[in-house]
Short mmCIF file of C-alpha atoms and ligand atoms in Angstrom, two decimals:
data_model
loop_
_atom_site.label_atom_id
_atom_site.label_comp_id
_atom_site.label_asym_id
_atom_site.label_seq_id
_atom_site.Cartn_x
_atom_site.Cartn_y
_atom_site.Cartn_z
CA UNK A 1047 -14.89 0.37 -15.93
CA UNK A 1048 -12.01 -0.68 -18.37
CA UNK A 1049 -12.08 -3.34 -20.87
CA UNK A 1050 -9.04 -4.84 -18.95
CA UNK A 1051 -10.97 -5.09 -15.72
CA UNK A 1052 -10.80 -8.49 -14.29
CA UNK A 1053 -12.56 -7.53 -10.83
CA UNK A 1054 -15.02 -4.77 -10.47
CA UNK A 1055 -16.33 -3.60 -7.19
CA UNK A 1056 -19.43 -1.67 -8.22
CA UNK A 1057 -20.60 0.48 -5.29
CA UNK A 1058 -19.69 -2.29 -2.54
CA UNK A 1059 -20.79 -1.64 1.04
CA UNK A 1060 -19.71 -3.84 3.98
CA UNK A 1061 -21.38 -3.23 7.19
CA UNK A 1062 -21.10 -5.24 10.45
CA UNK A 1063 -24.19 -4.38 12.18
CA UNK A 1064 -24.55 -0.44 12.59
CA UNK A 1065 -20.62 -0.44 11.67
CA UNK A 1066 -19.49 0.44 7.97
CA UNK A 1067 -16.41 -1.15 7.60
CA UNK A 1068 -16.13 -0.56 3.68
CA UNK A 1069 -18.00 2.48 2.39
CA UNK A 1070 -19.46 2.29 -1.30
CA UNK A 1071 -16.40 0.99 -3.09
CA UNK A 1072 -16.07 1.42 -6.65
CA UNK A 1073 -12.83 -0.37 -7.85
CA UNK A 1074 -11.59 -1.87 -11.02
CA UNK A 1075 -8.75 -4.48 -10.43
CA UNK A 1076 -7.12 -4.98 -14.04
CA UNK A 1077 -6.16 -8.23 -15.34
CA UNK A 1078 -2.57 -9.06 -14.74
CA UNK A 1079 -1.58 -5.91 -12.62
CA UNK A 1080 0.01 -6.04 -9.16
CA UNK A 1081 -2.50 -3.89 -6.88
CA UNK A 1082 -1.52 -3.31 -3.19
CA UNK A 1083 -3.91 -2.09 -0.79
CA UNK A 1084 -2.66 0.01 1.99
CA UNK A 1085 -3.78 1.80 4.93
CA UNK A 1086 -3.73 2.06 8.53
CA UNK A 1087 -5.24 -0.53 10.94
CA UNK A 1088 -9.07 -0.84 10.68
CA UNK A 1089 -9.39 0.81 7.31
CA UNK A 1090 -11.02 -1.76 5.88
CA UNK A 1091 -8.37 -3.74 3.68
CA UNK A 1092 -8.82 -6.85 4.67
CA UNK A 1093 -12.47 -6.92 4.64
CA UNK A 1094 -12.21 -5.82 0.91
CA UNK A 1095 -9.86 -8.75 0.28
CA UNK A 1096 -12.16 -11.28 2.33
CA UNK A 1097 -15.22 -10.24 0.12
CA UNK A 1098 -13.32 -10.90 -2.95
CA UNK A 1099 -12.11 -14.35 -1.59
CA UNK A 1100 -15.78 -14.83 -0.63
CA UNK A 1101 -15.35 -15.04 3.36
CA UNK A 1102 -17.43 -12.18 3.53
CA UNK A 1103 -20.80 -11.20 1.79
CA UNK A 1104 -21.02 -7.58 0.43
CA UNK A 1105 -23.85 -5.69 2.21
CA UNK A 1106 -24.71 -3.85 -0.92
CA UNK A 1107 -23.31 -3.23 -4.47
CA UNK A 1108 -21.69 -5.93 -6.49
CA UNK A 1109 -18.63 -7.82 -7.08
CA UNK A 1110 -17.77 -9.10 -10.63
CA UNK A 1111 -14.93 -11.47 -11.38
CA UNK A 1112 -14.40 -11.76 -15.34
CA UNK A 1113 -17.57 -9.95 -15.86
CA UNK A 1114 -19.56 -12.29 -13.71
CA UNK A 1115 -21.48 -11.44 -10.58
CA UNK A 1116 -19.77 -13.44 -7.66
CA UNK A 1117 -21.36 -12.19 -4.47
CA UNK A 1118 -23.25 -15.23 -3.77
CA UNK A 1119 -20.82 -17.76 -4.98
CA UNK A 1120 -19.08 -19.77 -2.18
CA UNK A 1121 -15.40 -19.61 -1.72
CA UNK A 1122 -14.85 -23.02 -2.81
CA UNK A 1123 -16.38 -22.27 -6.34
CA UNK A 1124 -14.40 -19.11 -7.19
CA UNK A 1125 -10.85 -19.45 -8.03
CA UNK A 1126 -9.71 -16.56 -5.75
CA UNK A 1127 -7.04 -18.34 -3.39
CA UNK A 1128 -5.34 -16.39 -0.90
CA UNK A 1129 -2.02 -16.40 1.31
CA UNK A 1130 -2.35 -15.32 4.80
CA UNK A 1131 0.16 -13.75 7.24
CA UNK A 1132 -0.04 -16.70 9.20
CA UNK A 1133 0.16 -18.87 6.26
CA UNK A 1134 -2.50 -21.48 7.40
CA UNK A 1135 -0.45 -24.52 6.11
CA UNK A 1136 -1.82 -27.92 7.45
CA UNK A 1137 0.37 -28.46 10.31
CA UNK A 1138 0.58 -32.40 10.05
CA UNK A 1139 0.98 -32.86 6.24
CA UNK A 1140 4.15 -32.60 4.47
CA UNK A 1141 5.21 -30.18 1.78
CA UNK A 1142 3.94 -32.26 -1.00
CA UNK A 1143 0.57 -32.92 0.99
CA UNK A 1144 0.11 -29.44 1.44
CA UNK A 1145 0.66 -28.24 -2.35
CA UNK A 1146 -1.66 -30.83 -3.42
CA UNK A 1147 -4.67 -30.12 -1.49
CA UNK A 1148 -6.61 -28.19 -3.44
CA UNK A 1149 -6.16 -30.38 -6.42
CA UNK A 1150 -7.47 -33.22 -4.46
CA UNK A 1151 -10.37 -31.25 -3.57
CA UNK A 1152 -11.11 -30.78 -7.15
CA UNK A 1153 -11.00 -34.28 -8.09
CA UNK A 1154 -7.85 -33.76 -10.25
CA UNK A 1155 -6.23 -37.33 -10.86
CA UNK A 1156 -3.11 -38.86 -9.63
CA UNK A 1157 -0.88 -38.51 -12.35
CA UNK A 1158 -1.94 -35.31 -13.23
CA UNK A 1159 -1.69 -34.03 -9.66
CA UNK A 1160 1.55 -35.41 -9.22
CA UNK A 1161 3.07 -33.59 -12.38
CA UNK A 1162 1.38 -30.04 -11.23
CA UNK A 1163 2.80 -30.41 -7.96
CA UNK A 1164 6.36 -31.27 -8.98
CA UNK A 1165 6.10 -28.24 -11.34
CA UNK A 1166 5.30 -26.04 -8.29
CA UNK A 1167 7.84 -27.43 -6.25
CA UNK A 1168 10.42 -26.76 -8.49
CA UNK A 1169 9.52 -23.38 -9.33
CA UNK A 1170 9.18 -22.33 -5.72
CA UNK A 1171 12.67 -24.28 -5.07
CA UNK A 1172 11.26 -26.59 -2.31
CA UNK A 1173 11.71 -29.78 -4.11
CA UNK A 1174 14.28 -30.87 -1.72
CA UNK A 1175 11.83 -30.56 1.06
CA UNK A 1176 9.06 -32.05 -0.60
CA UNK A 1177 8.56 -35.03 2.31
CA UNK A 1178 9.02 -32.96 5.06
CA UNK A 1179 6.65 -31.94 7.32
CA UNK A 1180 5.79 -28.19 6.98
CA UNK A 1181 6.32 -28.04 10.86
CA UNK A 1182 9.91 -28.28 10.22
CA UNK A 1183 10.64 -25.57 7.77
CA UNK A 1184 12.10 -22.18 8.16
CA UNK A 1185 9.85 -18.91 7.52
CA UNK A 1186 11.12 -18.16 4.04
CA UNK A 1187 10.43 -22.03 3.12
CA UNK A 1188 6.99 -22.04 4.42
CA UNK A 1189 6.06 -18.96 2.56
CA UNK A 1190 7.10 -20.69 -0.58
CA UNK A 1191 4.88 -23.52 0.31
CA UNK A 1192 2.17 -21.29 0.76
CA UNK A 1193 2.45 -19.88 -2.58
CA UNK A 1194 2.98 -23.24 -4.39
CA UNK A 1195 -0.18 -24.38 -2.71
CA UNK A 1196 -2.14 -21.24 -3.91
CA UNK A 1197 -0.65 -21.38 -7.38
CA UNK A 1198 -0.87 -24.96 -8.10
CA UNK A 1199 -4.65 -24.48 -9.44
CA UNK A 1200 -3.08 -21.70 -11.84
CA UNK A 1201 -5.75 -19.27 -10.67
CA UNK A 1202 -6.31 -15.78 -12.75
CA UNK A 1203 -5.94 -13.91 -9.33
CA UNK A 1204 -4.18 -14.48 -6.30
CA UNK A 1205 -5.16 -12.68 -3.02
CA UNK A 1206 -2.23 -11.91 -0.46
CA UNK A 1207 -3.02 -10.53 3.11
CA UNK A 1208 0.16 -9.11 4.79
CA UNK A 1209 1.97 -12.40 3.67
CA UNK A 1210 5.41 -10.95 4.89
CA UNK A 1211 4.64 -9.23 8.00
CA UNK A 1212 5.95 -12.07 10.26
CA UNK A 1213 9.64 -12.48 8.21
CA UNK A 1214 12.72 -10.80 9.59
CA UNK A 1215 13.86 -7.60 7.30
CA UNK A 1216 16.33 -9.38 5.35
CA UNK A 1217 14.03 -12.44 4.31
CA UNK A 1218 11.11 -9.71 3.67
CA UNK A 1219 13.25 -8.08 0.79
CA UNK A 1220 14.15 -11.34 -0.64
CA UNK A 1221 10.71 -12.40 -0.75
CA UNK A 1222 9.57 -9.34 -2.31
CA UNK A 1223 11.79 -9.92 -5.20
CA UNK A 1224 10.48 -13.63 -5.32
CA UNK A 1225 6.63 -12.56 -5.23
CA UNK A 1226 7.34 -9.58 -7.89
CA UNK A 1227 9.18 -11.69 -10.24
CA UNK A 1228 6.89 -14.36 -10.05
CA UNK A 1229 3.87 -12.19 -10.57
CA UNK A 1230 5.46 -10.82 -13.87
CA UNK A 1231 6.53 -14.44 -15.11
CA UNK A 1232 3.03 -15.80 -14.62
CA UNK A 1233 1.05 -12.75 -15.54
CA UNK A 1234 -1.61 -13.37 -12.74
CA UNK A 1235 -3.22 -10.58 -11.23
CA UNK A 1236 -1.96 -9.94 -7.32
CA UNK A 1237 -3.93 -8.17 -5.11
CA UNK A 1238 -1.64 -7.39 -2.16
CA UNK A 1239 -3.06 -6.19 1.33
CA UNK A 1240 -0.28 -4.70 3.64
CA UNK A 1241 0.49 -1.62 5.75
CA UNK A 1242 4.06 -1.24 4.88
CA UNK A 1243 4.65 1.61 2.37
CA UNK A 1244 7.82 -0.03 1.16
CA UNK A 1245 6.37 -3.11 0.18
CA UNK A 1246 3.47 -1.58 -1.40
CA UNK A 1247 5.64 0.94 -3.23
CA UNK A 1248 8.56 -1.38 -4.35
CA UNK A 1249 6.41 -4.40 -5.95
CA UNK A 1250 2.84 -2.86 -7.12
CA UNK A 1251 1.87 -1.36 -10.29
CA UNK A 1252 -1.08 0.40 -8.51
CA UNK A 1253 -1.64 1.47 -4.98
CA UNK A 1254 -4.76 2.03 -3.34
CA UNK A 1255 -4.76 4.06 -0.21
CA UNK A 1256 -7.68 3.53 2.10
CA UNK A 1257 -9.00 5.25 5.19
CA UNK A 1258 -11.85 4.42 7.37
CA UNK A 1259 -13.38 2.23 4.79
CA UNK A 1260 -12.90 4.71 1.81
CA UNK A 1261 -10.61 5.02 -0.93
CA UNK A 1262 -8.68 8.10 -0.74
CA UNK A 1263 -6.47 7.91 -3.78
CA UNK A 1264 -5.71 5.05 -6.38
CA UNK A 1265 -2.53 5.76 -8.78
CA UNK A 1266 0.87 4.18 -9.52
CA UNK A 1267 3.54 4.77 -6.74
CA UNK A 1268 5.34 7.49 -8.25
CA UNK A 1269 2.14 9.45 -8.76
CA UNK A 1270 0.75 8.87 -5.13
CA UNK A 1271 4.37 9.73 -3.85
CA UNK A 1272 4.66 13.23 -5.87
CA UNK A 1273 1.04 14.31 -5.94
CA UNK A 1274 -0.96 12.84 -3.09
CA UNK A 1275 -4.67 13.88 -3.26
CA UNK A 1276 -5.55 14.45 0.18
CA UNK A 1277 -4.08 15.26 3.58
CA UNK A 1278 -4.67 11.84 4.76
CA UNK A 1279 -2.61 10.26 2.01
CA UNK A 1280 0.21 13.20 2.40
CA UNK A 1281 0.40 12.41 6.09
CA UNK A 1282 0.10 8.70 5.70
CA UNK A 1283 3.22 8.85 3.56
CA UNK A 1284 4.86 10.50 6.19
CA UNK A 1285 7.15 13.21 5.58
CA UNK A 1286 5.10 15.88 4.67
CA UNK A 1287 4.08 19.34 6.11
CA UNK A 1288 0.63 20.58 5.53
CA UNK A 1289 -0.41 24.04 5.34
CA UNK A 1290 -4.34 25.05 5.24
CA UNK A 1291 -5.62 28.68 4.28
CA UNK A 1292 -7.06 30.73 1.36
CA UNK A 1293 -5.92 31.76 -1.85
CA UNK A 1294 -4.83 35.57 -1.29
CA UNK A 1295 -3.76 36.01 -4.89
CA UNK A 1296 -4.23 34.00 -8.11
CA UNK A 1297 -1.94 34.92 -11.30
CA UNK A 1298 -2.06 32.41 -14.01
CA UNK A 1299 -0.34 29.23 -12.59
CA UNK A 1300 1.12 31.01 -9.76
CA UNK A 1301 -0.75 31.56 -6.56
CA UNK A 1302 -0.27 32.80 -3.11
CA UNK A 1303 -1.97 31.26 0.02
CA UNK A 1304 -2.64 32.97 3.40
CA UNK A 1305 -2.21 30.39 6.35
CA UNK A 1306 -2.11 31.02 10.05
CA UNK A 1307 1.51 30.37 9.74
CA UNK A 1308 1.87 33.11 6.84
CA UNK A 1309 1.55 33.86 3.54
CA UNK A 1310 3.26 31.53 1.05
CA UNK A 1311 3.67 31.32 -2.89
CA UNK A 1312 2.79 28.15 -4.60
CA UNK A 1313 4.07 27.64 -8.17
CA UNK A 1314 1.43 25.53 -9.47
CA UNK A 1315 -2.26 25.80 -9.51
CA UNK A 1316 -3.65 22.44 -10.65
CA UNK A 1317 -5.75 23.01 -13.85
CA UNK A 1318 -5.85 26.74 -12.41
CA UNK A 1319 -9.01 25.50 -10.60
CA UNK A 1320 -8.16 27.80 -7.69
CA UNK A 1321 -9.49 31.47 -7.45
CA UNK A 1322 -8.84 34.25 -4.95
CA UNK A 1323 -10.66 33.49 -1.68
CA UNK A 1324 -10.90 29.80 -2.17
CA UNK A 1325 -9.81 27.54 0.53
CA UNK A 1326 -6.52 25.41 -0.66
CA UNK A 1327 -4.25 23.08 1.27
CA UNK A 1328 -0.78 22.45 0.15
CA UNK A 1329 2.20 20.31 1.41
CA UNK A 1330 5.70 20.50 1.34
CA UNK A 1331 7.61 17.21 1.94
CA UNK A 1332 10.23 17.19 4.75
CA UNK A 1333 13.09 16.44 2.41
CA UNK A 1334 12.29 19.78 0.35
CA UNK A 1335 12.47 22.07 3.25
CA UNK A 1336 15.89 24.09 3.88
CA UNK A 1337 16.74 24.89 7.51
CA UNK A 1338 18.95 28.12 8.43
CA UNK A 1339 19.59 30.10 11.56
CA UNK A 1340 18.99 33.45 9.41
CA UNK A 1341 16.14 34.58 7.34
CA UNK A 1342 16.48 33.33 3.93
CA UNK A 1343 15.51 35.60 0.82
CA UNK A 1344 13.58 34.97 -2.32
CA UNK A 1345 12.09 31.84 -0.99
CA UNK A 1346 9.05 31.02 1.32
CA UNK A 1347 9.99 30.87 5.14
CA UNK A 1348 8.69 30.68 8.19
CA UNK A 1349 10.42 30.87 11.85
CA UNK A 1350 9.96 27.72 14.14
CA UNK A 1351 11.17 26.42 17.16
CA UNK A 1352 12.91 23.05 17.39
CA UNK A 1353 11.45 20.27 19.32
CA UNK A 1354 13.73 17.50 18.90
CA UNK A 1355 15.93 15.29 16.63
CA UNK A 1356 15.37 11.91 15.28
CA UNK A 1357 18.08 9.69 13.99
CA UNK A 1358 17.02 7.55 10.88
CA UNK A 1359 20.51 6.28 9.28
CA UNK A 1360 22.06 8.56 7.19
CA UNK A 1361 19.52 11.24 7.53
CA UNK A 1362 17.88 13.04 10.73
CA UNK A 1363 14.12 14.09 10.97
CA UNK A 1364 13.84 17.41 12.75
CA UNK A 1365 10.64 18.07 14.41
CA UNK A 1366 9.78 21.56 14.72
CA UNK A 1367 6.64 23.64 16.03
CA UNK A 1368 5.63 27.02 13.96
CA UNK A 1369 4.67 30.14 15.97
CA UNK A 1370 0.84 29.18 15.71
CA UNK A 1371 1.65 25.71 16.97
CA UNK A 1372 1.85 24.04 13.38
CA UNK A 1373 3.69 20.72 13.53
CA UNK A 1374 6.82 20.54 10.95
CA UNK A 1375 9.08 18.06 9.80
CA UNK A 1376 12.32 18.40 7.94
CA UNK A 1377 14.31 15.40 6.85
CA UNK A 1378 17.96 16.18 6.24
CA UNK A 1379 21.41 14.71 5.98
CA UNK A 1380 23.68 15.22 9.03
CA UNK A 1381 26.03 17.32 6.61
CA UNK A 1382 23.45 19.83 6.00
CA UNK A 1383 22.53 20.08 9.64
CA UNK A 1384 26.21 20.72 11.16
CA UNK A 1385 25.67 24.64 10.97
CA UNK A 1386 22.09 24.57 12.75
CA UNK A 1387 21.27 25.30 15.98
CA UNK A 1388 19.21 22.32 16.75
CA UNK A 1389 18.97 22.86 20.68
CA UNK A 1390 15.42 22.11 21.53
CA UNK A 1391 13.41 25.70 21.97
CA UNK A 1392 15.88 27.21 19.40
CA UNK A 1393 14.22 29.53 17.14
CA UNK A 1394 15.33 28.85 13.44
CA UNK A 1395 13.90 29.41 9.97
CA UNK A 1396 12.23 26.61 7.65
CA UNK A 1397 12.05 27.74 4.17
CA UNK A 1398 11.15 26.02 0.95
CA UNK A 1399 10.76 27.10 -2.86
CA UNK A 1400 7.40 27.71 -4.33
CA UNK A 1401 7.96 25.05 -6.78
CA UNK A 1402 8.27 22.47 -3.79
CA UNK A 1403 4.64 22.84 -2.51
CA UNK A 1404 2.21 20.63 -4.09
CA UNK A 1405 -1.59 21.51 -3.61
CA UNK A 1406 -3.88 18.63 -2.50
CA UNK A 1407 -6.65 18.68 -5.10
CA UNK A 1408 -8.76 16.44 -2.82
CA UNK A 1409 -9.18 18.94 0.12
P1 ATP B 1813 -5.57 -4.42 9.89
O1 ATP B 1813 -4.43 -3.87 9.17
O2 ATP B 1813 -5.59 -4.18 11.48
O3 ATP B 1813 -5.84 -5.91 9.57
P2 ATP B 1813 -7.58 -3.69 8.06
O4 ATP B 1813 -7.66 -2.54 7.27
O5 ATP B 1813 -7.14 -4.99 7.29
O6 ATP B 1813 -7.12 -3.54 9.55
P3 ATP B 1813 -10.16 -4.90 8.74
O7 ATP B 1813 -9.88 -6.15 9.14
O8 ATP B 1813 -10.80 -4.79 7.18
O9 ATP B 1813 -9.26 -3.74 8.74
O10 ATP B 1813 -11.51 -4.24 9.54
C1 ATP B 1813 -12.18 -2.92 9.19
C2 ATP B 1813 -13.24 -2.52 10.46
O11 ATP B 1813 -14.01 -3.72 10.26
C3 ATP B 1813 -12.32 -2.73 11.75
O12 ATP B 1813 -12.81 -1.84 12.54
C4 ATP B 1813 -12.97 -4.02 12.27
O13 ATP B 1813 -12.80 -3.91 13.60
C5 ATP B 1813 -14.24 -4.05 11.75
N1 ATP B 1813 -14.56 -5.70 11.47
C6 ATP B 1813 -13.97 -6.59 10.52
N2 ATP B 1813 -14.63 -7.68 10.81
C7 ATP B 1813 -15.55 -7.61 11.53
C8 ATP B 1813 -16.45 -8.55 12.22
N3 ATP B 1813 -16.66 -9.89 11.64
N4 ATP B 1813 -17.55 -7.90 12.80
C9 ATP B 1813 -17.28 -6.77 13.46
N5 ATP B 1813 -16.61 -6.05 12.78
C10 ATP B 1813 -15.49 -6.07 12.09
#
């Protein structure tokens, strides 16, 4: 546990009957950080957030907020407001009444209520809609109302569950900037659940990647992107090629790994932990492999057949299959692909430098 932890999940388990949605989670959430929780559908991200909000009770373990156990504290007694994808605004109330709601519930007197609501309407730039019914607002305006409504009590932590997923792409990017600036200015801890890599990686100080109820990796976006710990994380991030095999030679930092697709050199043996005969898995991201019609020299290479080509704006992702059936992906600019035979079924060479491979320490 760090001194800075505002929230601690200490061995937290959540089961629904015999199904374990969250498995023995240990997680510290630091004061003032923007923490994103990511993972594929059903991995337990929302359940984790709901336990923090008091909407689900942990089956085992303890959740502490500012050092105090909150397992049994009802939602209305914790200061952990939540912003939902659906926003859950009160449809028959005006913007002002929505924002004022939780202050009323807390019995804050009228003059102070008015002053705090005005401050948040102004801060979220929705003063001009104050008396409008929330049903008559645009998606972006409704987002701002939802944020003002949650922040008006000036909590230490704000929980956000896919708050931007219903917005169009342009507005999503605008709201990302609003959220990220707001979080920095206020210094409030944000816990943000999303399945979107771009949202998590552009806003968060740290990202938690979950799979099937377990934390696979926690780190800052650069760390996770450059050094995924497990095969799940590498594949979740999209463009990686994963090779599993055994170490056939180890000499200081450089190692050689024999896989069903061939033997390959890897430049870095993390902390020199791998020795001859050990199992090892490494990844090479799709933008770091080269494609050529002829066998390249002085680099790792294997033959593969072209499965197809997928256009992704300025680049293309080439899907390939190795002789042993291994699926590979290469992400290249259109210029780089000009001279390559990309007809489906064509045999070409896939190559990469030893420095481009990364050993997965968690495999
Ligand atoms: P999504 O991105 O689809 O919202 P998620 O990662 O947020 O997914 P959770 O909502 O946390 O996933 O659900 C985790 C697992 O727990 C899922 O398999 C879900 O079906 C199950 N689950 C969640 N709530 C309940 C419940 N009340 N009763 C039974 N099972 C539940």
